[in-house]
GROMACS .gro file of C-alpha atoms in nm:
model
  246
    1UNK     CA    1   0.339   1.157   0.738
    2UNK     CA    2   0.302   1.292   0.384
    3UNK     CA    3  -0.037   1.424   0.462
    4UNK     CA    4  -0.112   1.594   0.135
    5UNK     CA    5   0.053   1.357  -0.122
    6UNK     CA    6  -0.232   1.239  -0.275
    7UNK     CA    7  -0.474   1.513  -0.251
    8UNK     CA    8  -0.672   1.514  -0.603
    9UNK     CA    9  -0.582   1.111  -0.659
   10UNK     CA   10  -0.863   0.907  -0.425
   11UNK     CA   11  -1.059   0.859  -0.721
   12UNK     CA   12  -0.771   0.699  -0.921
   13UNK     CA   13  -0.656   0.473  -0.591
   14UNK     CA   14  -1.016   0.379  -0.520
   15UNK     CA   15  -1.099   0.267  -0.813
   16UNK     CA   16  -0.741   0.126  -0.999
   17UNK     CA   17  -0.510   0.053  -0.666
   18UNK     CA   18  -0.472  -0.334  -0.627
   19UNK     CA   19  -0.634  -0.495  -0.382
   20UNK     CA   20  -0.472  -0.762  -0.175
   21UNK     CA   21  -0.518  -1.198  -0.164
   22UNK     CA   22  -0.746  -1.367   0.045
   23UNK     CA   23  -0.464  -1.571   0.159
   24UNK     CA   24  -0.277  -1.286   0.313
   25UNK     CA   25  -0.593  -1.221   0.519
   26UNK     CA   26  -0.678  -1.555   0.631
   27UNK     CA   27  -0.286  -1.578   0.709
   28UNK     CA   28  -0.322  -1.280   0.979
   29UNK     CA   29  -0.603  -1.410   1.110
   30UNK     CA   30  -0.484  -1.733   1.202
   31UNK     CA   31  -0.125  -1.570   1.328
   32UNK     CA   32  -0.272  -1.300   1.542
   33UNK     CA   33  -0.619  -1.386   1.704
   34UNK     CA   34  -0.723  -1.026   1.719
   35UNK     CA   35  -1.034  -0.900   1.767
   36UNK     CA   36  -0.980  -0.487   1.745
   37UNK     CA   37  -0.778  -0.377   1.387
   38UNK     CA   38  -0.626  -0.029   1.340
   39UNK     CA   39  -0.522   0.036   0.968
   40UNK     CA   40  -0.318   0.284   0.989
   41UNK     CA   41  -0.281   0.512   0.685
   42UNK     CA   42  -0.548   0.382   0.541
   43UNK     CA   43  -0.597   0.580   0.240
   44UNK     CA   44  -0.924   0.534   0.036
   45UNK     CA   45  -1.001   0.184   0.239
   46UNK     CA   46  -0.808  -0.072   0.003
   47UNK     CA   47  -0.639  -0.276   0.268
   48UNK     CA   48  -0.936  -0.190   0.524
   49UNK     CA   49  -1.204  -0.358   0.291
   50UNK     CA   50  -1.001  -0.664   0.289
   51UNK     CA   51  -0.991  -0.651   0.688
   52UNK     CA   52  -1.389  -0.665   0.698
   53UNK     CA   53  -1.390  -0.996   0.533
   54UNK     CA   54  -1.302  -1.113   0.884
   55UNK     CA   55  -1.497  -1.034   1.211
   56UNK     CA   56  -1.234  -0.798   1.351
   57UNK     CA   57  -1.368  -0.417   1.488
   58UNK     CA   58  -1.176  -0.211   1.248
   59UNK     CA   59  -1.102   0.118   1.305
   60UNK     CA   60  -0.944   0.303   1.018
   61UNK     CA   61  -0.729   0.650   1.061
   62UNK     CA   62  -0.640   0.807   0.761
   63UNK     CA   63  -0.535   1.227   0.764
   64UNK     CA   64  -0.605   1.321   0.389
   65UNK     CA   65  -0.964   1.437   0.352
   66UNK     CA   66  -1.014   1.309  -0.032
   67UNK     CA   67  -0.899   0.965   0.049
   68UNK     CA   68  -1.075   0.993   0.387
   69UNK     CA   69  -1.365   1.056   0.221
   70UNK     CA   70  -1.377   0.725   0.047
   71UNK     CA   71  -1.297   0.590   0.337
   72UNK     CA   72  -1.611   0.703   0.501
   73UNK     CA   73  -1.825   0.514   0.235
   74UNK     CA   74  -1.720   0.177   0.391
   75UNK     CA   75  -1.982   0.017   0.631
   76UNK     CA   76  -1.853  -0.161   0.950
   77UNK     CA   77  -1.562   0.092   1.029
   78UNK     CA   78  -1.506   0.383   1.237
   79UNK     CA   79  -1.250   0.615   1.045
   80UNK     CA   80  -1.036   0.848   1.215
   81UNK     CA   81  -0.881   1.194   1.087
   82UNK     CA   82  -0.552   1.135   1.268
   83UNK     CA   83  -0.163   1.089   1.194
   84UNK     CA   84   0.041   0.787   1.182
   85UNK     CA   85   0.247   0.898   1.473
   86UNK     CA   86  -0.050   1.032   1.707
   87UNK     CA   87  -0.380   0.825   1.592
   88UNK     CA   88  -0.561   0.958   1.925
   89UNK     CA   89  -0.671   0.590   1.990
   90UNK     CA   90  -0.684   0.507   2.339
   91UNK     CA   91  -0.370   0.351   2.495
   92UNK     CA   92  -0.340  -0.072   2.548
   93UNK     CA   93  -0.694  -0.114   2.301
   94UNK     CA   94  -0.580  -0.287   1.995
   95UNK     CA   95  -0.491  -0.624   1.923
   96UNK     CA   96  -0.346  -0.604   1.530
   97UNK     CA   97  -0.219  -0.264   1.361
   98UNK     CA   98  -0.208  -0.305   0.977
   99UNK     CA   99  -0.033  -0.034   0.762
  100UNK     CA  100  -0.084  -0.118   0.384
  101UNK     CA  101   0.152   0.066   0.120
  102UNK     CA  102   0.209   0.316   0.375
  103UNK     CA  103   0.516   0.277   0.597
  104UNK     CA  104   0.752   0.457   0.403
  105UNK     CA  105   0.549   0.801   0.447
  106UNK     CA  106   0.585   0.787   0.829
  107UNK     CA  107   0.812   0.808   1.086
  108UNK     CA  108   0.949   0.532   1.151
  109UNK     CA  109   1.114   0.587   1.544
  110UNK     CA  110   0.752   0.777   1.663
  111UNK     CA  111   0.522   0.564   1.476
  112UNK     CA  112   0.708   0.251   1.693
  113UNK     CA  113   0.635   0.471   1.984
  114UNK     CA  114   0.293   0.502   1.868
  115UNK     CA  115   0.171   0.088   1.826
  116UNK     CA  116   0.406   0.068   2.173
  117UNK     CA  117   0.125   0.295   2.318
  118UNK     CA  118  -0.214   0.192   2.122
  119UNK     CA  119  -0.122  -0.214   2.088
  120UNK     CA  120  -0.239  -0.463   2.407
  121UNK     CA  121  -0.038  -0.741   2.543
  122UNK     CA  122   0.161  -0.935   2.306
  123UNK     CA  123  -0.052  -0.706   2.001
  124UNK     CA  124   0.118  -0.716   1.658
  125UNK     CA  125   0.193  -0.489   1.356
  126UNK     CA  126   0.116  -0.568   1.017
  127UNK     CA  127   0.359  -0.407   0.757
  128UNK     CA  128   0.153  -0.489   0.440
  129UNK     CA  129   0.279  -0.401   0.071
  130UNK     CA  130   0.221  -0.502  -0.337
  131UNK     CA  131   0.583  -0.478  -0.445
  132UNK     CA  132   0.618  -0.539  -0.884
  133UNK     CA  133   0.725  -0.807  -1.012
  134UNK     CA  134   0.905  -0.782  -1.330
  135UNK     CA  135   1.027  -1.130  -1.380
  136UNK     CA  136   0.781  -1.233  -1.723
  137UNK     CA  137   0.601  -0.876  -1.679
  138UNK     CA  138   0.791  -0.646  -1.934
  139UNK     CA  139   0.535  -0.419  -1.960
  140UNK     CA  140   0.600  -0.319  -1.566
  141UNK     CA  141   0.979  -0.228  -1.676
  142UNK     CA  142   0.840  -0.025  -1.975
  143UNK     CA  143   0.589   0.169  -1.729
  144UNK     CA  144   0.881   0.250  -1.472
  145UNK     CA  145   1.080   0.373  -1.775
  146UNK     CA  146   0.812   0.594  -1.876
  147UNK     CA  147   0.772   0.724  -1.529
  148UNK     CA  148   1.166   0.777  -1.465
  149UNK     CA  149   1.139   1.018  -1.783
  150UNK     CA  150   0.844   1.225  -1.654
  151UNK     CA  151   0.801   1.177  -1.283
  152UNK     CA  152   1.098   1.308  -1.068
  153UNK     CA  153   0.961   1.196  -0.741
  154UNK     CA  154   0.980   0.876  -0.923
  155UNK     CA  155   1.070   0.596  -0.692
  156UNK     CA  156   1.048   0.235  -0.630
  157UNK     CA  157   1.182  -0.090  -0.392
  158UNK     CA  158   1.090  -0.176  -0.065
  159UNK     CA  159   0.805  -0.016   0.114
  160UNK     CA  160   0.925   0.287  -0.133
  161UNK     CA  161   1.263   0.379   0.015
  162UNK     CA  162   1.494   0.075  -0.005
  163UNK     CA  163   1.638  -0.125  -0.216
  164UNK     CA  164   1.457  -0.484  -0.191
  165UNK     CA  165   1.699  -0.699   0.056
  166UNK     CA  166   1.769  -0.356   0.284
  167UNK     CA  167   1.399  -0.329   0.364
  168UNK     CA  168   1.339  -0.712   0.444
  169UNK     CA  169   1.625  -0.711   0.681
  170UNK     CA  170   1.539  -0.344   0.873
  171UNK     CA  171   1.187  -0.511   0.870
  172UNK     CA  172   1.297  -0.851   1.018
  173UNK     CA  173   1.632  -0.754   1.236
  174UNK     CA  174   1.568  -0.419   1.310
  175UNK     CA  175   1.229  -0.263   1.348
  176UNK     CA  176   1.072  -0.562   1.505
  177UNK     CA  177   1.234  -0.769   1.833
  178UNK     CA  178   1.036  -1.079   1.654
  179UNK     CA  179   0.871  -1.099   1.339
  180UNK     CA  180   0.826  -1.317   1.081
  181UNK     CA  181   0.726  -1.310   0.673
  182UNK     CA  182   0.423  -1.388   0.411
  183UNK     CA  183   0.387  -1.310   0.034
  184UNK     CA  184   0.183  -1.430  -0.207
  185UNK     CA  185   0.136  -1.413  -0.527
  186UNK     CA  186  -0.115  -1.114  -0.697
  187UNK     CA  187  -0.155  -1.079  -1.044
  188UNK     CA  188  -0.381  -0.808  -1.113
  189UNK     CA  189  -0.541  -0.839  -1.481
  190UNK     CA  190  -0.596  -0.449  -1.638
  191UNK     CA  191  -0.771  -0.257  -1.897
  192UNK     CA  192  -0.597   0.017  -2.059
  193UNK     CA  193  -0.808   0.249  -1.809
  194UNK     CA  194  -0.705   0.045  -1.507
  195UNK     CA  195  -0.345   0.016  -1.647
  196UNK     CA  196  -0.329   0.416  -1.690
  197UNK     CA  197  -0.517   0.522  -1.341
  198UNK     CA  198  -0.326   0.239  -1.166
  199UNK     CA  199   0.002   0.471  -1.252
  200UNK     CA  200  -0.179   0.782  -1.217
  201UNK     CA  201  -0.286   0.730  -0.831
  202UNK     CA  202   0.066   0.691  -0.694
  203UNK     CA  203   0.222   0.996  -0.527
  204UNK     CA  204   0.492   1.049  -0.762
  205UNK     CA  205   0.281   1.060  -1.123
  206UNK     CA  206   0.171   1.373  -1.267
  207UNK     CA  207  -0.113   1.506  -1.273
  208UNK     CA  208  -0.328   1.693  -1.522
  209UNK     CA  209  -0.230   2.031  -1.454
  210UNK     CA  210   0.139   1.955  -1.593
  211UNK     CA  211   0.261   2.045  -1.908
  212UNK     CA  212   0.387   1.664  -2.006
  213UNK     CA  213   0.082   1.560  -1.861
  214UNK     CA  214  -0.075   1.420  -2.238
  215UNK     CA  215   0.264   1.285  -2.335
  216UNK     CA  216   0.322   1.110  -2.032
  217UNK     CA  217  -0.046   0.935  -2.063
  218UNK     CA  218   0.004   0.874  -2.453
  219UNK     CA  219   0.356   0.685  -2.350
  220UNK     CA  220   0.149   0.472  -2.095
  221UNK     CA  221  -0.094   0.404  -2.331
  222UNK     CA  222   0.164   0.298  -2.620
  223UNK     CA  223   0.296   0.081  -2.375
  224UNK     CA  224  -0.031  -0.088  -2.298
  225UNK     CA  225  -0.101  -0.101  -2.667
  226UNK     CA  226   0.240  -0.283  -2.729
  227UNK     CA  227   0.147  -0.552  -2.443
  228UNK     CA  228  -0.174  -0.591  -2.418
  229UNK     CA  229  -0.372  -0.941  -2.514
  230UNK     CA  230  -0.728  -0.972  -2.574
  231UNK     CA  231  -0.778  -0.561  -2.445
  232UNK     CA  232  -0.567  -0.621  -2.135
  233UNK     CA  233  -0.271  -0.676  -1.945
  234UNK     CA  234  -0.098  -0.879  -1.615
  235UNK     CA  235   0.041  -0.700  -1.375
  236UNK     CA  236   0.224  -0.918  -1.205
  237UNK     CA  237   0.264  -0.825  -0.793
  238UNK     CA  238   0.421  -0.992  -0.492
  239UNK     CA  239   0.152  -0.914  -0.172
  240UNK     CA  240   0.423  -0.895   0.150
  241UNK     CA  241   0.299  -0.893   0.483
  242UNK     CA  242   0.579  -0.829   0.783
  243UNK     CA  243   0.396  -0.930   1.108
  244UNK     CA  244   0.601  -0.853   1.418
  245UNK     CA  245   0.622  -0.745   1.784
  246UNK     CA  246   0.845  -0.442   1.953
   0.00000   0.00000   0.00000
Protein backbone atom coordinates (compact mmCIF):
# COMPACT_ATOMS: atom_id res chain seq x y z
CA UNK A 1 0.00 0.00 0.00
CA UNK A 2 0.71 3.66 -0.80
CA UNK A 3 1.36 4.40 2.79
CA UNK A 4 2.36 8.00 2.48
CA UNK A 5 0.06 9.28 -0.35
CA UNK A 6 -1.92 11.40 1.50
CA UNK A 7 0.23 12.60 4.21
CA UNK A 8 -0.71 16.50 4.69
CA UNK A 9 -4.48 15.84 3.04
CA UNK A 10 -6.72 14.23 6.20
CA UNK A 11 -8.04 17.51 6.79
CA UNK A 12 -9.24 18.00 3.16
CA UNK A 13 -10.70 14.10 3.03
CA UNK A 14 -12.29 14.50 6.45
CA UNK A 15 -13.97 17.21 5.92
CA UNK A 16 -14.82 17.38 1.73
CA UNK A 17 -14.54 13.38 0.79
CA UNK A 18 -18.13 12.06 0.00
CA UNK A 19 -19.69 10.03 2.18
CA UNK A 20 -21.62 7.01 1.08
CA UNK A 21 -25.90 6.13 0.89
CA UNK A 22 -27.73 4.63 3.52
CA UNK A 23 -28.92 2.19 1.08
CA UNK A 24 -25.54 0.75 0.38
CA UNK A 25 -25.30 0.09 4.14
CA UNK A 26 -28.55 -1.35 4.84
CA UNK A 27 -27.80 -3.47 1.53
CA UNK A 28 -24.61 -5.17 3.33
CA UNK A 29 -26.29 -5.68 6.19
CA UNK A 30 -29.01 -7.63 4.97
CA UNK A 31 -26.47 -9.67 2.41
CA UNK A 32 -23.87 -10.52 4.97
CA UNK A 33 -25.23 -10.99 8.63
CA UNK A 34 -21.96 -10.00 10.17
CA UNK A 35 -21.35 -9.10 13.38
CA UNK A 36 -17.28 -8.20 13.42
CA UNK A 37 -16.30 -5.38 10.38
CA UNK A 38 -12.68 -4.72 9.33
CA UNK A 39 -12.36 -1.55 7.06
CA UNK A 40 -9.49 -1.91 5.65
CA UNK A 41 -7.65 1.23 4.50
CA UNK A 42 -9.70 3.19 6.20
CA UNK A 43 -8.33 6.53 5.80
CA UNK A 44 -9.78 9.42 7.94
CA UNK A 45 -13.04 7.09 8.90
CA UNK A 46 -15.43 8.02 5.86
CA UNK A 47 -16.64 4.59 5.02
CA UNK A 48 -16.08 3.45 8.83
CA UNK A 49 -18.63 6.14 10.14
CA UNK A 50 -21.15 4.80 7.82
CA UNK A 51 -20.42 1.15 9.27
CA UNK A 52 -21.41 2.40 12.92
CA UNK A 53 -24.84 3.20 11.80
CA UNK A 54 -25.27 -0.56 12.16
CA UNK A 55 -24.46 -2.71 15.29
CA UNK A 56 -21.41 -4.39 13.78
CA UNK A 57 -17.82 -4.36 16.09
CA UNK A 58 -15.76 -2.38 13.73
CA UNK A 59 -12.35 -2.45 13.77
CA UNK A 60 -10.63 0.02 11.51
CA UNK A 61 -6.75 -0.36 10.23
CA UNK A 62 -5.48 2.41 8.50
CA UNK A 63 -1.19 2.93 8.19
CA UNK A 64 -0.98 6.80 7.54
CA UNK A 65 -0.70 8.62 10.85
CA UNK A 66 -2.60 12.03 9.66
CA UNK A 67 -5.55 10.15 8.41
CA UNK A 68 -5.18 7.73 11.34
CA UNK A 69 -5.43 10.38 13.45
CA UNK A 70 -8.91 11.29 12.41
CA UNK A 71 -9.62 8.08 12.58
CA UNK A 72 -8.98 7.91 16.24
CA UNK A 73 -11.65 10.67 16.90
CA UNK A 74 -14.45 8.15 16.03
CA UNK A 75 -16.22 6.52 19.10
CA UNK A 76 -17.19 2.78 18.86
CA UNK A 77 -14.00 1.60 16.87
CA UNK A 78 -10.77 0.13 17.59
CA UNK A 79 -8.25 1.50 14.87
CA UNK A 80 -5.28 -0.28 13.91
CA UNK A 81 -1.80 1.09 12.52
CA UNK A 82 -1.38 -1.82 10.11
CA UNK A 83 -1.09 -2.58 6.22
CA UNK A 84 -3.58 -3.82 3.86
CA UNK A 85 -1.63 -6.95 3.24
CA UNK A 86 -0.65 -7.79 7.05
CA UNK A 87 -3.53 -6.04 9.32
CA UNK A 88 -2.16 -8.17 12.43
CA UNK A 89 -5.86 -9.18 13.13
CA UNK A 90 -6.18 -12.51 14.45
CA UNK A 91 -6.77 -15.34 11.94
CA UNK A 92 -10.71 -16.84 11.23
CA UNK A 93 -12.25 -13.45 13.47
CA UNK A 94 -14.11 -11.42 11.01
CA UNK A 95 -17.28 -11.80 9.42
CA UNK A 96 -17.34 -8.67 6.64
CA UNK A 97 -14.03 -6.83 5.35
CA UNK A 98 -14.96 -3.44 3.73
CA UNK A 99 -12.28 -1.50 1.72
CA UNK A 100 -13.74 1.94 0.62
CA UNK A 101 -11.84 3.94 -2.26
CA UNK A 102 -8.92 1.96 -1.44
CA UNK A 103 -8.31 -1.21 -3.46
CA UNK A 104 -6.34 0.13 -6.08
CA UNK A 105 -3.40 1.16 -3.55
CA UNK A 106 -2.91 -2.47 -2.45
CA UNK A 107 -1.84 -5.56 -3.51
CA UNK A 108 -4.10 -7.22 -4.93
CA UNK A 109 -2.64 -11.26 -4.87
CA UNK A 110 -1.42 -10.69 -0.83
CA UNK A 111 -4.26 -8.65 0.25
CA UNK A 112 -6.56 -11.95 -1.09
CA UNK A 113 -4.17 -13.88 1.01
CA UNK A 114 -4.78 -11.58 3.74
CA UNK A 115 -9.10 -11.67 4.07
CA UNK A 116 -8.28 -15.69 3.21
CA UNK A 117 -6.50 -15.56 6.67
CA UNK A 118 -8.51 -12.82 8.87
CA UNK A 119 -12.28 -13.70 7.29
CA UNK A 120 -14.47 -16.75 9.20
CA UNK A 121 -16.52 -19.28 7.47
CA UNK A 122 -18.31 -18.22 4.46
CA UNK A 123 -17.00 -14.20 5.59
CA UNK A 124 -17.23 -11.68 2.72
CA UNK A 125 -15.31 -8.69 1.23
CA UNK A 126 -16.73 -5.49 0.53
CA UNK A 127 -15.02 -3.61 -2.44
CA UNK A 128 -16.73 -0.17 -1.88
CA UNK A 129 -16.14 2.95 -4.30
CA UNK A 130 -17.83 6.66 -5.47
CA UNK A 131 -16.97 6.45 -9.15
CA UNK A 132 -18.11 10.21 -11.22
CA UNK A 133 -20.65 10.43 -13.09
CA UNK A 134 -20.48 12.77 -15.90
CA UNK A 135 -23.65 12.06 -17.72
CA UNK A 136 -25.68 15.82 -16.94
CA UNK A 137 -22.56 16.82 -14.59
CA UNK A 138 -20.30 18.98 -16.95
CA UNK A 139 -18.70 20.59 -14.37
CA UNK A 140 -17.02 16.98 -13.32
CA UNK A 141 -15.47 16.87 -17.06
CA UNK A 142 -14.25 20.52 -16.62
CA UNK A 143 -12.57 19.56 -13.11
CA UNK A 144 -10.78 16.37 -14.68
CA UNK A 145 -9.60 18.72 -17.47
CA UNK A 146 -8.20 21.04 -15.07
CA UNK A 147 -6.52 18.29 -13.20
CA UNK A 148 -5.06 16.46 -16.47
CA UNK A 149 -3.25 19.98 -17.07
CA UNK A 150 -1.71 20.27 -13.58
CA UNK A 151 -1.73 16.92 -11.85
CA UNK A 152 0.49 14.21 -13.56
CA UNK A 153 -0.41 11.46 -11.23
CA UNK A 154 -3.73 12.36 -12.56
CA UNK A 155 -5.90 9.35 -12.93
CA UNK A 156 -9.34 8.07 -13.04
CA UNK A 157 -11.84 4.73 -13.84
CA UNK A 158 -12.39 1.88 -11.89
CA UNK A 159 -11.21 1.57 -8.37
CA UNK A 160 -8.38 4.07 -9.94
CA UNK A 161 -6.55 1.75 -12.34
CA UNK A 162 -9.00 0.49 -14.97
CA UNK A 163 -10.93 1.48 -17.39
CA UNK A 164 -14.74 1.10 -16.17
CA UNK A 165 -15.94 -2.45 -17.77
CA UNK A 166 -12.14 -4.04 -17.03
CA UNK A 167 -12.57 -3.43 -13.31
CA UNK A 168 -16.28 -4.78 -13.02
CA UNK A 169 -15.31 -7.93 -14.74
CA UNK A 170 -11.68 -8.60 -12.68
CA UNK A 171 -14.06 -7.72 -9.72
CA UNK A 172 -16.89 -10.18 -10.68
CA UNK A 173 -14.90 -13.11 -12.76
CA UNK A 174 -11.70 -12.85 -11.40
CA UNK A 175 -10.88 -11.70 -7.92
CA UNK A 176 -13.88 -13.23 -6.35
CA UNK A 177 -15.05 -17.24 -6.89
CA UNK A 178 -18.74 -15.59 -6.22
CA UNK A 179 -19.74 -12.18 -5.94
CA UNK A 180 -22.31 -10.14 -6.83
CA UNK A 181 -23.06 -6.05 -7.46
CA UNK A 182 -24.85 -2.78 -5.80
CA UNK A 183 -24.73 0.95 -6.79
CA UNK A 184 -26.68 3.61 -6.01
CA UNK A 185 -27.08 6.73 -6.77
CA UNK A 186 -24.99 9.79 -4.68
CA UNK A 187 -25.25 13.18 -5.58
CA UNK A 188 -23.22 15.16 -3.37
CA UNK A 189 -24.40 19.01 -3.35
CA UNK A 190 -20.98 21.48 -2.87
CA UNK A 191 -19.89 24.86 -1.96
CA UNK A 192 -17.10 26.33 -3.76
CA UNK A 193 -14.96 25.27 -0.53
CA UNK A 194 -16.26 21.72 -0.63
CA UNK A 195 -15.96 21.70 -4.50
CA UNK A 196 -12.13 22.89 -4.21
CA UNK A 197 -11.01 20.58 -1.02
CA UNK A 198 -13.07 17.72 -2.52
CA UNK A 199 -10.24 17.87 -5.49
CA UNK A 200 -7.58 18.84 -3.24
CA UNK A 201 -7.77 15.57 -0.87
CA UNK A 202 -7.17 13.02 -3.63
CA UNK A 203 -3.65 11.62 -3.97
CA UNK A 204 -2.89 12.95 -7.24
CA UNK A 205 -3.77 16.99 -6.67
CA UNK A 206 -1.19 19.37 -5.75
CA UNK A 207 -0.53 20.69 -2.98
CA UNK A 208 0.44 24.11 -1.68
CA UNK A 209 4.01 23.87 -1.82
CA UNK A 210 3.88 23.70 -5.83
CA UNK A 211 4.56 26.36 -8.00
CA UNK A 212 1.02 26.00 -10.09
CA UNK A 213 -0.44 25.50 -6.91
CA UNK A 214 -2.68 29.18 -7.11
CA UNK A 215 -3.39 28.62 -10.78
CA UNK A 216 -4.51 25.27 -10.42
CA UNK A 217 -7.04 26.45 -7.44
CA UNK A 218 -8.09 29.71 -9.47
CA UNK A 219 -9.00 27.14 -12.58
CA UNK A 220 -11.14 25.07 -10.03
CA UNK A 221 -12.66 27.92 -8.81
CA UNK A 222 -13.55 29.44 -12.42
CA UNK A 223 -14.99 26.27 -13.02
CA UNK A 224 -17.22 26.33 -9.99
CA UNK A 225 -18.04 29.92 -10.77
CA UNK A 226 -19.14 28.92 -14.39
CA UNK A 227 -21.53 26.06 -12.86
CA UNK A 228 -22.57 26.84 -9.89
CA UNK A 229 -26.52 27.65 -8.97
CA UNK A 230 -27.68 29.36 -6.00
CA UNK A 231 -23.63 29.24 -4.43
CA UNK A 232 -23.30 25.55 -5.27
CA UNK A 233 -22.92 22.68 -7.34
CA UNK A 234 -24.02 18.63 -7.97
CA UNK A 235 -21.64 16.34 -8.06
CA UNK A 236 -23.10 13.68 -9.41
CA UNK A 237 -21.52 9.99 -8.07
CA UNK A 238 -22.35 6.33 -8.62
CA UNK A 239 -21.72 4.51 -4.83
CA UNK A 240 -20.48 0.67 -6.05
CA UNK A 241 -20.24 -1.95 -3.66
CA UNK A 242 -18.58 -5.51 -4.98
CA UNK A 243 -19.48 -8.06 -2.23
CA UNK A 244 -17.84 -11.44 -2.81
CA UNK A 245 -16.22 -14.63 -1.45
CA UNK A 246 -12.57 -16.29 -2.39
Amino acid sequence: MNEERFTGKADFYDKYRPSYPDSLIDWLYEKTKADTVADIGAGTGKFTACLLRKPWRVTAVEPNNDMREKLNGLKGINAVSASAENTGIEPCSIGLITVAQAFHWFDEELFKKECKRILKPFGKLAVIFNERNYEDCPISSKRDEICQRYCGAFHSGHVGKRAHEEGDLFLKNEYFSEGECFLADNHIKMDVNAFIGDTLSRSYALSESDSNFPLFVKELKDAFSKYEQNGSVTVKYTAYCYLGEF
